Tab-separated table of C-alpha atoms and ligand atoms in Angstrom:
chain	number	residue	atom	x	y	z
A	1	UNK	CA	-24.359	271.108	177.060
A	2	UNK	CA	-23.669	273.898	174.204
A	3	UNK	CA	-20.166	273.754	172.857
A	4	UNK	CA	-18.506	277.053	171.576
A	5	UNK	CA	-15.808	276.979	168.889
A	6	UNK	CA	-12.315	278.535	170.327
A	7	UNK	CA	-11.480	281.977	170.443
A	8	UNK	CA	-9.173	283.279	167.327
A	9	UNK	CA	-10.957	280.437	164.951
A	10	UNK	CA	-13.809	281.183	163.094
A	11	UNK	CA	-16.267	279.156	161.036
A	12	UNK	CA	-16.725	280.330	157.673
A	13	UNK	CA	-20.450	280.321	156.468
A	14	UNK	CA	-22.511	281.192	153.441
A	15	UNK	CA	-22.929	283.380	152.107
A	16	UNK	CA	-19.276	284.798	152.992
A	17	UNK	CA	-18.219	281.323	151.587
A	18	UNK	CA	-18.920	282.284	148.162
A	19	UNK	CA	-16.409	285.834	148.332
A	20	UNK	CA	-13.972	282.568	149.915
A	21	UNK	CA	-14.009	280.651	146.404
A	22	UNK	CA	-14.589	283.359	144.625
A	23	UNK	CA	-10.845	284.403	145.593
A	24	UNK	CA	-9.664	280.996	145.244
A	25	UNK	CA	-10.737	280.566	142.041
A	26	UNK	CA	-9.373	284.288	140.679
A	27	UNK	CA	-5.873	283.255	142.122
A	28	UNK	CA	-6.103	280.020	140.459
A	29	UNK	CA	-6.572	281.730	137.392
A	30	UNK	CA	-3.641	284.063	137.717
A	31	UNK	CA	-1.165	280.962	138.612
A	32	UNK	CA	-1.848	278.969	135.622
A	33	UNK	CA	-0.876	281.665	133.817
A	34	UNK	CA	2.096	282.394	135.415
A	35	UNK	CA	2.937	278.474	135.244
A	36	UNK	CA	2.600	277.548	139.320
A	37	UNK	CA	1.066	273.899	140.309
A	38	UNK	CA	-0.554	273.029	143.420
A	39	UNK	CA	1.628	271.538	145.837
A	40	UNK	CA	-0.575	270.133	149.430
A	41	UNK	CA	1.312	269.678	152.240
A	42	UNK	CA	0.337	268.418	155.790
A	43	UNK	CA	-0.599	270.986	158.451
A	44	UNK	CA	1.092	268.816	160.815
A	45	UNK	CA	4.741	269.006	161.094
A	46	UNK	CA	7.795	268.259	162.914
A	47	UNK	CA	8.464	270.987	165.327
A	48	UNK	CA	12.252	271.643	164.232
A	49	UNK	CA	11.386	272.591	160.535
A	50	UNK	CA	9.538	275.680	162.015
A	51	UNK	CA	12.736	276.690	164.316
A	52	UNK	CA	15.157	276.167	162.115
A	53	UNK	CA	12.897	277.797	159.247
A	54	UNK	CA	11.401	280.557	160.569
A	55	UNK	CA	14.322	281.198	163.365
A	56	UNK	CA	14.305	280.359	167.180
A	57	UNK	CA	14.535	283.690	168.266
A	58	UNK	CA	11.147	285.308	166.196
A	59	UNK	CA	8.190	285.445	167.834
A	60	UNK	CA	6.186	282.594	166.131
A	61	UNK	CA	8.479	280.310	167.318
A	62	UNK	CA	8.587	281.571	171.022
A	63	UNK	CA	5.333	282.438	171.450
A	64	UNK	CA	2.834	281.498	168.874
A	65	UNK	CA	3.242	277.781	167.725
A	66	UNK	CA	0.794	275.264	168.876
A	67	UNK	CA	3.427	272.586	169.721
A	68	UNK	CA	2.567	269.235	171.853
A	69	UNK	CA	4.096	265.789	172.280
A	70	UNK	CA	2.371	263.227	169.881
A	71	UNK	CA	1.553	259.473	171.031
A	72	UNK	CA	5.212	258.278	169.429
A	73	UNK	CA	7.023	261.109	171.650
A	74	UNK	CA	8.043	263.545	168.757
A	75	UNK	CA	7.501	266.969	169.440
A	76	UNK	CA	5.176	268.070	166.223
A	77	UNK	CA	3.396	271.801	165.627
A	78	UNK	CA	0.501	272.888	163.378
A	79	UNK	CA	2.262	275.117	160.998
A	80	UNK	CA	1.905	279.409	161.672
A	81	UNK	CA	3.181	279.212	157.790
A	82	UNK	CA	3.742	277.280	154.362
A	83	UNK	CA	7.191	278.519	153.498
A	84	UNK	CA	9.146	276.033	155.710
A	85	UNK	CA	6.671	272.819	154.935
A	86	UNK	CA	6.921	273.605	151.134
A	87	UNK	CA	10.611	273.650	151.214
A	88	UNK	CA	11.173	270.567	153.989
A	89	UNK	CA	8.920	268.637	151.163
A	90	UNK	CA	11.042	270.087	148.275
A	91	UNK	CA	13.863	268.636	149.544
A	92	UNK	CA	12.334	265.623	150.390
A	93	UNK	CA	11.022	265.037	147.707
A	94	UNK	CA	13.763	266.360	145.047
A	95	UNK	CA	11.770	268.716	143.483
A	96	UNK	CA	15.105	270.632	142.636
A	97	UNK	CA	15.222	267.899	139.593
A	98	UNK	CA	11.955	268.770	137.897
A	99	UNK	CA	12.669	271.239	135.235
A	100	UNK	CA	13.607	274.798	136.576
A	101	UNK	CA	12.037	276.890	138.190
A	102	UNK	CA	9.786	275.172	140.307
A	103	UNK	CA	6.730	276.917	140.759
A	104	UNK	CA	4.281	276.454	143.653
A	105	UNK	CA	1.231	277.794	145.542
A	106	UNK	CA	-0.885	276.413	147.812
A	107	UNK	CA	-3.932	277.552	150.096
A	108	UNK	CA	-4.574	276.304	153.383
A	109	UNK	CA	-5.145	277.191	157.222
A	110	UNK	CA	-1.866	278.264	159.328
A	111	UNK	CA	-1.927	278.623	162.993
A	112	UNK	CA	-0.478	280.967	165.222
A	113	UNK	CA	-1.555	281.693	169.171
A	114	UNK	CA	-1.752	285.268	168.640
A	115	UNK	CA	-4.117	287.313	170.696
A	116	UNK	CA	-6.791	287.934	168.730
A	117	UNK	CA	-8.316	291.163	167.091
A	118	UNK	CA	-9.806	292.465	164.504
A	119	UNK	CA	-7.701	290.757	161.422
A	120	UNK	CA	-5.379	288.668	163.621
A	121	UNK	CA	-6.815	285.338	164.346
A	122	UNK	CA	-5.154	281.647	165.529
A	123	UNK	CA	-6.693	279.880	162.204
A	124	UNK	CA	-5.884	282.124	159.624
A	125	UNK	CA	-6.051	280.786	155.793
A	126	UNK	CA	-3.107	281.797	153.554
A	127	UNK	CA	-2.680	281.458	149.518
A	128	UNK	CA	1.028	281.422	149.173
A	129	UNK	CA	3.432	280.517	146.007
A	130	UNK	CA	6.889	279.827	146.025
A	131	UNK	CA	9.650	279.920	142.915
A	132	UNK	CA	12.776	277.936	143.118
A	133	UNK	CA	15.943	278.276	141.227
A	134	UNK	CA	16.326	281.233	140.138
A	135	UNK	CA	18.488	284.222	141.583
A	136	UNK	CA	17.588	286.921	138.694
A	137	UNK	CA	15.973	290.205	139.686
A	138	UNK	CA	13.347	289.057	136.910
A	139	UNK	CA	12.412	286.431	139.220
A	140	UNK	CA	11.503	288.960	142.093
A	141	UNK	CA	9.941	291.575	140.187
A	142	UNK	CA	7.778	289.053	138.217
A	143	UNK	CA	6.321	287.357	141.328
A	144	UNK	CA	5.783	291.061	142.638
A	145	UNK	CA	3.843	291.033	139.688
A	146	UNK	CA	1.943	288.398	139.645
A	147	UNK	CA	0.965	289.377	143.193
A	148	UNK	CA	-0.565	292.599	141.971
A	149	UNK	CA	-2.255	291.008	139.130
A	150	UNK	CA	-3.270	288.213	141.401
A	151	UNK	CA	-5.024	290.991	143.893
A	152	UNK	CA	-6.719	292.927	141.249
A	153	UNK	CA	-8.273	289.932	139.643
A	154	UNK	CA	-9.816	289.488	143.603
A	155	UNK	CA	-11.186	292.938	142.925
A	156	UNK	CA	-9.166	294.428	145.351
A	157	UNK	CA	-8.483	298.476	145.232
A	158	UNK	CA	-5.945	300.740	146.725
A	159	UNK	CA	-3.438	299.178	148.416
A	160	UNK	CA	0.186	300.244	148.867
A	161	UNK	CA	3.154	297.553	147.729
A	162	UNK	CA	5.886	298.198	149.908
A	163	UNK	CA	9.950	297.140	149.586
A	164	UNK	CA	12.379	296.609	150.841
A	165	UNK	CA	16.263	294.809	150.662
A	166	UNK	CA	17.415	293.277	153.582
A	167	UNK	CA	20.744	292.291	152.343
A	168	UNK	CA	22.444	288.933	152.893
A	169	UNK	CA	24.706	286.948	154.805
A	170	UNK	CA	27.749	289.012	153.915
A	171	UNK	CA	26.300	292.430	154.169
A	172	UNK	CA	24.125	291.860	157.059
A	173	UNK	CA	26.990	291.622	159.628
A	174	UNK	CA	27.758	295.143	159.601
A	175	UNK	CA	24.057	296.265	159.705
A	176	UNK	CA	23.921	293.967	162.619
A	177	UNK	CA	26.402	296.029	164.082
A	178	UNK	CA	25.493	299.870	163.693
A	179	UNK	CA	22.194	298.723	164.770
A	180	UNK	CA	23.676	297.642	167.618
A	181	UNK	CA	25.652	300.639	168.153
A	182	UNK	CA	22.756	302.426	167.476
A	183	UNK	CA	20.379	300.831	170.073
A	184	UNK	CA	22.343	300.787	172.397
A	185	UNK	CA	23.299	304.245	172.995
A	186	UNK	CA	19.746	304.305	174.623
A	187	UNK	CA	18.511	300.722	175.367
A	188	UNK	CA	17.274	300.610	178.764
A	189	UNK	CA	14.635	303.098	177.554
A	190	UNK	CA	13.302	300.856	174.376
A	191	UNK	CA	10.316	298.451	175.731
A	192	UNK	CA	11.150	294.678	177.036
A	193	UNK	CA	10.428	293.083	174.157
A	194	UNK	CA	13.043	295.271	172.739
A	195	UNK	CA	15.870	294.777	174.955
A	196	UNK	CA	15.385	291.300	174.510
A	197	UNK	CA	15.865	291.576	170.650
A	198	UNK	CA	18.789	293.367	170.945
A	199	UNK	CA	20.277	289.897	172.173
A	200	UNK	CA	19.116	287.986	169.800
A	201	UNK	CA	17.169	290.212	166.708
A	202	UNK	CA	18.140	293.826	166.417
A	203	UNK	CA	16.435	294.133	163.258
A	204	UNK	CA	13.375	293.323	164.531
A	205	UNK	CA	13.304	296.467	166.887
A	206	UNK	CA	12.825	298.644	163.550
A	207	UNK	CA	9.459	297.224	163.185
A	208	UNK	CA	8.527	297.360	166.764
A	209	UNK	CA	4.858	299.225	167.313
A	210	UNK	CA	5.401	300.661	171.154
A	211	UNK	CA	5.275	304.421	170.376
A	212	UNK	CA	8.079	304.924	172.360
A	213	UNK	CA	10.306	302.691	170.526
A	214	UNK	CA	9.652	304.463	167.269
A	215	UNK	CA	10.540	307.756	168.414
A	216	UNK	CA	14.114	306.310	169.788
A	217	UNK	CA	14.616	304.446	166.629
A	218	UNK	CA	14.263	308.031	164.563
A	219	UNK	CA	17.776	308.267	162.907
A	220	UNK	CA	18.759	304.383	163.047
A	221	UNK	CA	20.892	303.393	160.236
A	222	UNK	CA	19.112	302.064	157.094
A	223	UNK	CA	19.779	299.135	155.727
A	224	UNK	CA	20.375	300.164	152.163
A	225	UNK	CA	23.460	301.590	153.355
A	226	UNK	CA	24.906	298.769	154.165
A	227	UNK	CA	24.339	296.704	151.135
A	228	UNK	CA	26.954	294.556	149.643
A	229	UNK	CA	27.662	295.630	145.602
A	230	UNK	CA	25.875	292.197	144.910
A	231	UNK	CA	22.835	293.090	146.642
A	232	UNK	CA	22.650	296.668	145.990
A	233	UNK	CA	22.755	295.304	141.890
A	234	UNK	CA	19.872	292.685	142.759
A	235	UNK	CA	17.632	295.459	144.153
A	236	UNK	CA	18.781	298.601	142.059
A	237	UNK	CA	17.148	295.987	139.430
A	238	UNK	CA	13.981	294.906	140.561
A	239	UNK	CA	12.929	298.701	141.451
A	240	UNK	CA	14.284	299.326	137.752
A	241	UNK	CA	12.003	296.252	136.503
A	242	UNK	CA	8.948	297.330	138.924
A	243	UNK	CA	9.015	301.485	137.290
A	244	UNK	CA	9.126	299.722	133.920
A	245	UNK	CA	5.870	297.588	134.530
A	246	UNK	CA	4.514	300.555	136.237
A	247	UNK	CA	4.394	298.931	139.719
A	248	UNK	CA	3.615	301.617	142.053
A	249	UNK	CA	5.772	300.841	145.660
A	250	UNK	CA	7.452	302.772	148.124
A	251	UNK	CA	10.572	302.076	149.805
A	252	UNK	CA	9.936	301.003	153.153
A	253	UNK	CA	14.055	300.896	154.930
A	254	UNK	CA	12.012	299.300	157.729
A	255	UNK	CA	10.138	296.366	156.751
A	256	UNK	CA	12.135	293.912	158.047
A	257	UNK	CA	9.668	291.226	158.624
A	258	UNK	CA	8.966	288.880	161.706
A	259	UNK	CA	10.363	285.578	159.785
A	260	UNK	CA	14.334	284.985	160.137
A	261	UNK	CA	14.734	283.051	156.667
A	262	UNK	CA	14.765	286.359	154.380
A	263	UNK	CA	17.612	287.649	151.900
A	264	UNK	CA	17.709	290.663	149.846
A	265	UNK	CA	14.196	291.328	148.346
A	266	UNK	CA	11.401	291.881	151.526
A	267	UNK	CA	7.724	292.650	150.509
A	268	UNK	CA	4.597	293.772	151.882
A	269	UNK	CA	0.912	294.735	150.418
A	270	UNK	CA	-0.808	297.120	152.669
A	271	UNK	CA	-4.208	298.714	153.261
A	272	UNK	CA	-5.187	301.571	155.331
A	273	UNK	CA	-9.279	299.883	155.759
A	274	UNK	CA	-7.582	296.979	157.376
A	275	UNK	CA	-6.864	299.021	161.164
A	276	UNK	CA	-3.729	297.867	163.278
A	277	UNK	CA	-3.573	294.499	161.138
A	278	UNK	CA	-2.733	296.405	157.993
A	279	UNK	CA	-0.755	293.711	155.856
A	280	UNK	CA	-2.709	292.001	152.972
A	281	UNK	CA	-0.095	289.587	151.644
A	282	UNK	CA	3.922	289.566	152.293
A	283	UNK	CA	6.579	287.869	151.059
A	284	UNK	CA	10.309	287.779	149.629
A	285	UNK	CA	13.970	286.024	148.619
A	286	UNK	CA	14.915	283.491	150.993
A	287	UNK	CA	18.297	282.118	149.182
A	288	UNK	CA	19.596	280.348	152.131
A	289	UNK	CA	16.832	278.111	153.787
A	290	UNK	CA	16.781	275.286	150.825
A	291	UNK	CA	20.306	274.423	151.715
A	292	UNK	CA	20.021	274.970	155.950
A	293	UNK	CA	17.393	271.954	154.900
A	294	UNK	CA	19.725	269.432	153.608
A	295	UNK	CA	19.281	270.285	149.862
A	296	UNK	CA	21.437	272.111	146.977
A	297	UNK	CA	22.337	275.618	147.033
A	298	UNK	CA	18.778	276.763	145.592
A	299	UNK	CA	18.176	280.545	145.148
A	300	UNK	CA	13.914	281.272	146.246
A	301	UNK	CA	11.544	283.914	146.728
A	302	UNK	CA	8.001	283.549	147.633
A	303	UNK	CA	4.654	285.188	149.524
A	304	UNK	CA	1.117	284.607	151.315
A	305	UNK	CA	-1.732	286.758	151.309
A	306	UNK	CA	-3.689	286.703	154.485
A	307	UNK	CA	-7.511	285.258	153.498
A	308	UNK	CA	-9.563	287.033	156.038
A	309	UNK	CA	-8.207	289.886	155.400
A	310	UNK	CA	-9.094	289.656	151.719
A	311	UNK	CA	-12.131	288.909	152.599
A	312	UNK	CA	-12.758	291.614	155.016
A	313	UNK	CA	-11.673	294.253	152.672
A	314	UNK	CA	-13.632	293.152	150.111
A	315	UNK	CA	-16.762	293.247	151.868
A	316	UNK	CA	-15.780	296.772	152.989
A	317	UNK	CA	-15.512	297.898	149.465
A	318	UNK	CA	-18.987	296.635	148.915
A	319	UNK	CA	-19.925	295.402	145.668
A	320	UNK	CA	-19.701	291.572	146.249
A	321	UNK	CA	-22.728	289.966	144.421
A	322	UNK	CA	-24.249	287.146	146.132
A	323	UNK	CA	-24.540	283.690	144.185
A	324	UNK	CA	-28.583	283.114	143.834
A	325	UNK	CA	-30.615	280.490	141.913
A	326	UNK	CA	-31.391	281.329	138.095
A	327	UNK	CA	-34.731	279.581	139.017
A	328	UNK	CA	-37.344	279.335	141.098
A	329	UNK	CA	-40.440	276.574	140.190
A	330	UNK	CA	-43.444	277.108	142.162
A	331	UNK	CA	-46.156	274.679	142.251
A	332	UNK	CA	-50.062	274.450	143.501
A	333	UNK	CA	-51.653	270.712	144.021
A	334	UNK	CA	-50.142	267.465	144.338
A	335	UNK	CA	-49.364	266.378	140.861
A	336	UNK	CA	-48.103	269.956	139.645
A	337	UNK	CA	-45.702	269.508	142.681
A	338	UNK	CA	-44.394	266.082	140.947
A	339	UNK	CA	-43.885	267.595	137.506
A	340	UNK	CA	-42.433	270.812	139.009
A	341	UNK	CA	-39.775	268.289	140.821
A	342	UNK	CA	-39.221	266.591	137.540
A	343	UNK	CA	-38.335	269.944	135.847
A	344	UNK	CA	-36.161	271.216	138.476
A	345	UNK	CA	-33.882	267.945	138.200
A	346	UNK	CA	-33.872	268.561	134.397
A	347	UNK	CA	-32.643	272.428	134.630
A	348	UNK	CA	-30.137	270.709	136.862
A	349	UNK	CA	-29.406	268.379	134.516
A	350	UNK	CA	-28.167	270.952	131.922
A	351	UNK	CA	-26.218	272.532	134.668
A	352	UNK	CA	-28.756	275.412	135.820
A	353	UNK	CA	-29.360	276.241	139.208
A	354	UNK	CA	-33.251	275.629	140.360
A	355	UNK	CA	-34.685	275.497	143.446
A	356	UNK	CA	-38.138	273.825	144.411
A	357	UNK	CA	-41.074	274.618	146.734
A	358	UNK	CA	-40.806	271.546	148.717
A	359	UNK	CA	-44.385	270.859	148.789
A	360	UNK	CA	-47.594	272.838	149.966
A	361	UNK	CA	-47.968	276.544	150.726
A	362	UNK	CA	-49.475	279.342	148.995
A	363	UNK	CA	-48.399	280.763	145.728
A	364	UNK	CA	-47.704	283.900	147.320
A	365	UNK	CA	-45.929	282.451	150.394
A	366	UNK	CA	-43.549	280.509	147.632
A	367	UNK	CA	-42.776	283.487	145.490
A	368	UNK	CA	-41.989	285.660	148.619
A	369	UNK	CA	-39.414	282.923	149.224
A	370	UNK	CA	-38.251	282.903	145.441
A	371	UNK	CA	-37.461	286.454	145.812
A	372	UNK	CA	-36.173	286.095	148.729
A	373	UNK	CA	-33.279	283.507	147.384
A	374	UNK	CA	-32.692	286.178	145.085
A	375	UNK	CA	-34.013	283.836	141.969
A	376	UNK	CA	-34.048	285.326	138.874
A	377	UNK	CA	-37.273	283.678	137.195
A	378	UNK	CA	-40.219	282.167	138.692
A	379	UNK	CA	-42.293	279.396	136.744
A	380	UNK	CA	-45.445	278.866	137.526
A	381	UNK	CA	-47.233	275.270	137.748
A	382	UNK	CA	-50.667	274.376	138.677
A	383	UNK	CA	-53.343	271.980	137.457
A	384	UNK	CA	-54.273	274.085	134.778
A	385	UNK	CA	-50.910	274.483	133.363
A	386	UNK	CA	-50.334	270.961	133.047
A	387	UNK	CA	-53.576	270.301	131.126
A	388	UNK	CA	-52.676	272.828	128.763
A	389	UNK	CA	-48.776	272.016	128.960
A	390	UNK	CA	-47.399	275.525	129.387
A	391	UNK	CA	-46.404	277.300	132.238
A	392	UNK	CA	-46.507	280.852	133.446
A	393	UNK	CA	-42.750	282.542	133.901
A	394	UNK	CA	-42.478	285.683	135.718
A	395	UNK	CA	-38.955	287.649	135.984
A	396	UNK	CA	-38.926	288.810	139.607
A	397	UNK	CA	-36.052	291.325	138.340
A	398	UNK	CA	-37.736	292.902	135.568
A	399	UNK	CA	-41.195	292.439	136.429
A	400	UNK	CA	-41.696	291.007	132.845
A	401	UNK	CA	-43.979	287.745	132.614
A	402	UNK	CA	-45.048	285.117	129.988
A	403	UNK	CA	-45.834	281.799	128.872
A	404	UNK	CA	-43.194	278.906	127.919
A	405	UNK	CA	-44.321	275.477	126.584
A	406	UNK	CA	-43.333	272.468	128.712
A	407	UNK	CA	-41.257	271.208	126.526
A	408	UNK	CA	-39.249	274.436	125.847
A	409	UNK	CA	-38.200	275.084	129.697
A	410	UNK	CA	-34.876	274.550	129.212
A	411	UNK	CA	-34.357	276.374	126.033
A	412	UNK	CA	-36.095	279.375	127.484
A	413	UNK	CA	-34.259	279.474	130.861
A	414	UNK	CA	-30.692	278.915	129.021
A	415	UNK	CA	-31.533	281.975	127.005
A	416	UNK	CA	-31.863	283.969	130.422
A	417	UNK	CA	-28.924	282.011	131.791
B	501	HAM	P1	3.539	286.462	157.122
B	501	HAM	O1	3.830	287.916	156.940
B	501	HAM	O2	3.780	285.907	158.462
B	501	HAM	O3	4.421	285.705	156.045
B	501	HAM	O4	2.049	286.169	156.709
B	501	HAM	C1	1.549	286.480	155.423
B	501	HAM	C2	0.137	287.058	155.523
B	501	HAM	O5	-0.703	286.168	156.264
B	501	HAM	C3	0.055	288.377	156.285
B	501	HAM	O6	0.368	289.472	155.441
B	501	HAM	C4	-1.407	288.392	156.701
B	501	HAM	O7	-2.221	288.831	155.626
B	501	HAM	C5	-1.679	286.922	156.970
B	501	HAM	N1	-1.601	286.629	158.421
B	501	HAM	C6	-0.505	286.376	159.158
B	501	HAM	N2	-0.826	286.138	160.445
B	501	HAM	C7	-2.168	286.244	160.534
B	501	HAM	C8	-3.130	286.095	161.591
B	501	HAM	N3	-2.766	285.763	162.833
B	501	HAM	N4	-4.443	286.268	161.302
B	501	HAM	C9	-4.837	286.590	160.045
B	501	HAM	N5	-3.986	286.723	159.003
B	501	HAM	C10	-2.681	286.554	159.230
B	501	HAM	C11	4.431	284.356	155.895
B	501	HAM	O8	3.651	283.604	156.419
B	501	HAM	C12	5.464	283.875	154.898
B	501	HAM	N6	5.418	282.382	154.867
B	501	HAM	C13	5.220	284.459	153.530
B	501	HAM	C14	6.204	283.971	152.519
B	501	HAM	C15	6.029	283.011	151.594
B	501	HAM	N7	7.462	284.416	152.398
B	501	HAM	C16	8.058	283.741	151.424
B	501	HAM	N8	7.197	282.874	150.956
């Protein structure tokens, strides 16, 4: 019997692994600087946090959450995002007491049963951080950038920022409205989907991708126009803070985002080598959904970057340099194989990578397979280097070769570490 895995999930292997924590460890970098802890929470939740999070009516809650019944009868779903565990555990767990802001990320798989394509899969990983407390402009436009810091220490290039304001719960009423009025003037000709979020969504009709529906939405009422004096302040200001830090974005009236938690300040990070699933990261304020959890009135904003997509654009760009061994030992005859073993475990010792022949094949069959791993140096052991004590070292990048005492190994490879 051969077992597959499921479709949409993907093992990740080397030597992609390495562009994986390479990523990891550039945004941990970025959010120590910018003063965000880890924070882990469980993949497995209770079902409610997601509808009342992420909204009843969105599409990852009717169609994409992997939901079932667990042994104690509690309906329970993997979670398609971290924003809603993060801030069920924040109010668990009275984070609103440590000292303000709170500052979060975390990394981790989400699930969603999308059908998949290129970019869209059902296990998808997501680095995401979250800031509490504070309702400042400042606080948008600094995690805005810290995102674009965050993807330029990945090494990634050209990609668009796009923004937009979404209002809030006193504004968005009347956008509501001349959407409504808007839509439907012509809504038996919008698609199904459509109609149906007219009901219960009309925002989400501006971001609809039928063809059709984006010619009929030509002309719909923009959002900005609607914005309260409060909100139109809050995002005059972060565009004002964005110019001055020489963000480059572009207004986007229609990014409206599939998640139903979002106030004011919506985000997205875009590239045009991603195809249809052209989102890198996304994110913005969600002011309301601390206290529709049970806790205090508690102003956040907050955004995930997509992994594979990362990773997939980074491999397009080319460039990625594959981790290899500093050190290859290759040894002839039984007791040169024993001292080569010995030295190998002592390069490790001082924190050097070395690999070892494993025992008997031809010296040229072993340094085929040194170069092969990509090593940097070869060293050379046989019987007559160990009755003179010094082996042979060959740099399989620069062709150059030499002699180094036994006792010097280290010192010598250090110097080419
Ligand atoms: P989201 O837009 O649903 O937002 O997802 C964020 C990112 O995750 C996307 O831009 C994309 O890169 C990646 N992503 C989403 N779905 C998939 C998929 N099926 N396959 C591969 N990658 C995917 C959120 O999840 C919000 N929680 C972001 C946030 C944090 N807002 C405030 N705080």
């Amino acid at each position: 019997m051969k077992y597959s895995g499921l479709k949409g999930m993907e093992d990740i292997l080397p030597p992609d692994i390495a562009v994986w924590q390479g990523i990891e460890a550039a945004a941990r970098r970025v959010f120590d600087r910018y003063g965000y802890s880890e924070i882990r929470v469980p993949i497995l939740e209770s079902t409610d946090i997601f509808i009342r999070g992420i909204g009843e009516a969105t599409d990852i809650v009717e169609k994409e959450m992997y939901t079932f019944t667990d042994k104690g009868n509690r309906s329970v779903s993997m979670r398609p995002e971290g924003t809603a565990p993060v801030v069920r555990c924040y109010v668990e767990k009275n984070l609103h007491t440590m000292s303000s802001p709170q500052k979060f990320f975390y990394s981790g798989p989400m699930f969603r049963y999308e059908r998949p394509q290129k970019g869209r899969f059902r296990q998808f990983f997501q680095i995401g951080a979250e800031a509490f407390g504070v309702a400042a402009p400042a606080m948008d436009a600094e995690i805005i950038i810290m995102l674009q810091h965050l993807l330029e220490a990945i090494g990634l290039r050209d990609l668009n920022f796009e923004i937009n304001s979404i209002g809030c719960a006193e504004c968005r009423p009347s956008y509501r409205q001349a959407l409504l009025d808007f839509f439907g003037a012509k809504l038996d000709e919008y698609c199904p989907d459509c109609r149906r979020r007219y009901e219960t969504n009309p925002l989400r009709i501006l971001d609809c991708k039928v063809s059709r529906c984006s010619e009929l939405r030509q002309g719909a009422p923009v959002v900005i126009d609607f914005l309260c004096e409060d909100c139109k302040i809050h995002f005059g200001d972060v565009l004002s803070i964005l110019s001055a830090f020489h963000v480059s974005h572009t207004l986007n009236p229609n990014l409206v985002r599939g998640l139903d938690y979002y106030t004011k300040t919506t985000f997205e990070v875009t590239s045009e080598h991603l195809g249809a699933q052209k989102a890198v990261a996304a994110g913005g304020r969600y002011d309301r959904l601390v206290r529709e959890f049970g806790g205090p009135d508690t102003p956040a904003i907050g955004f995930a970057m997509g992994m594979e997509r990362i990773v997939a654009l980074l491999k397009e760009q080319g460039g990625i340099e594959q981790p290899a061994p500093l050190v290859y030992v290759a040894t002839l005859g039984k007791a040169a194989e024993t001292e080569g073993f010995k030295i190998v475990e002592q390069l490790r010792d001082h924190g050097l990578w070395a690999e070892q022949s494993y025992g008997s094949s031809s010296l040229k069959s072993q340094l085929r397979r040194a170069d092969r791993i990509g090593a940097r140096v070869a060293l050379i052991l046989g019987d007559n280097e160990l009755q003179s004590g010094c082996l042979q070292w060959k740099d399989l990048k620069q062709g150059r070769q030499g002699e180094v005492a036994l006792g010097n190994v280290v010192d010598f490879l250090k110097g080419h570490a």
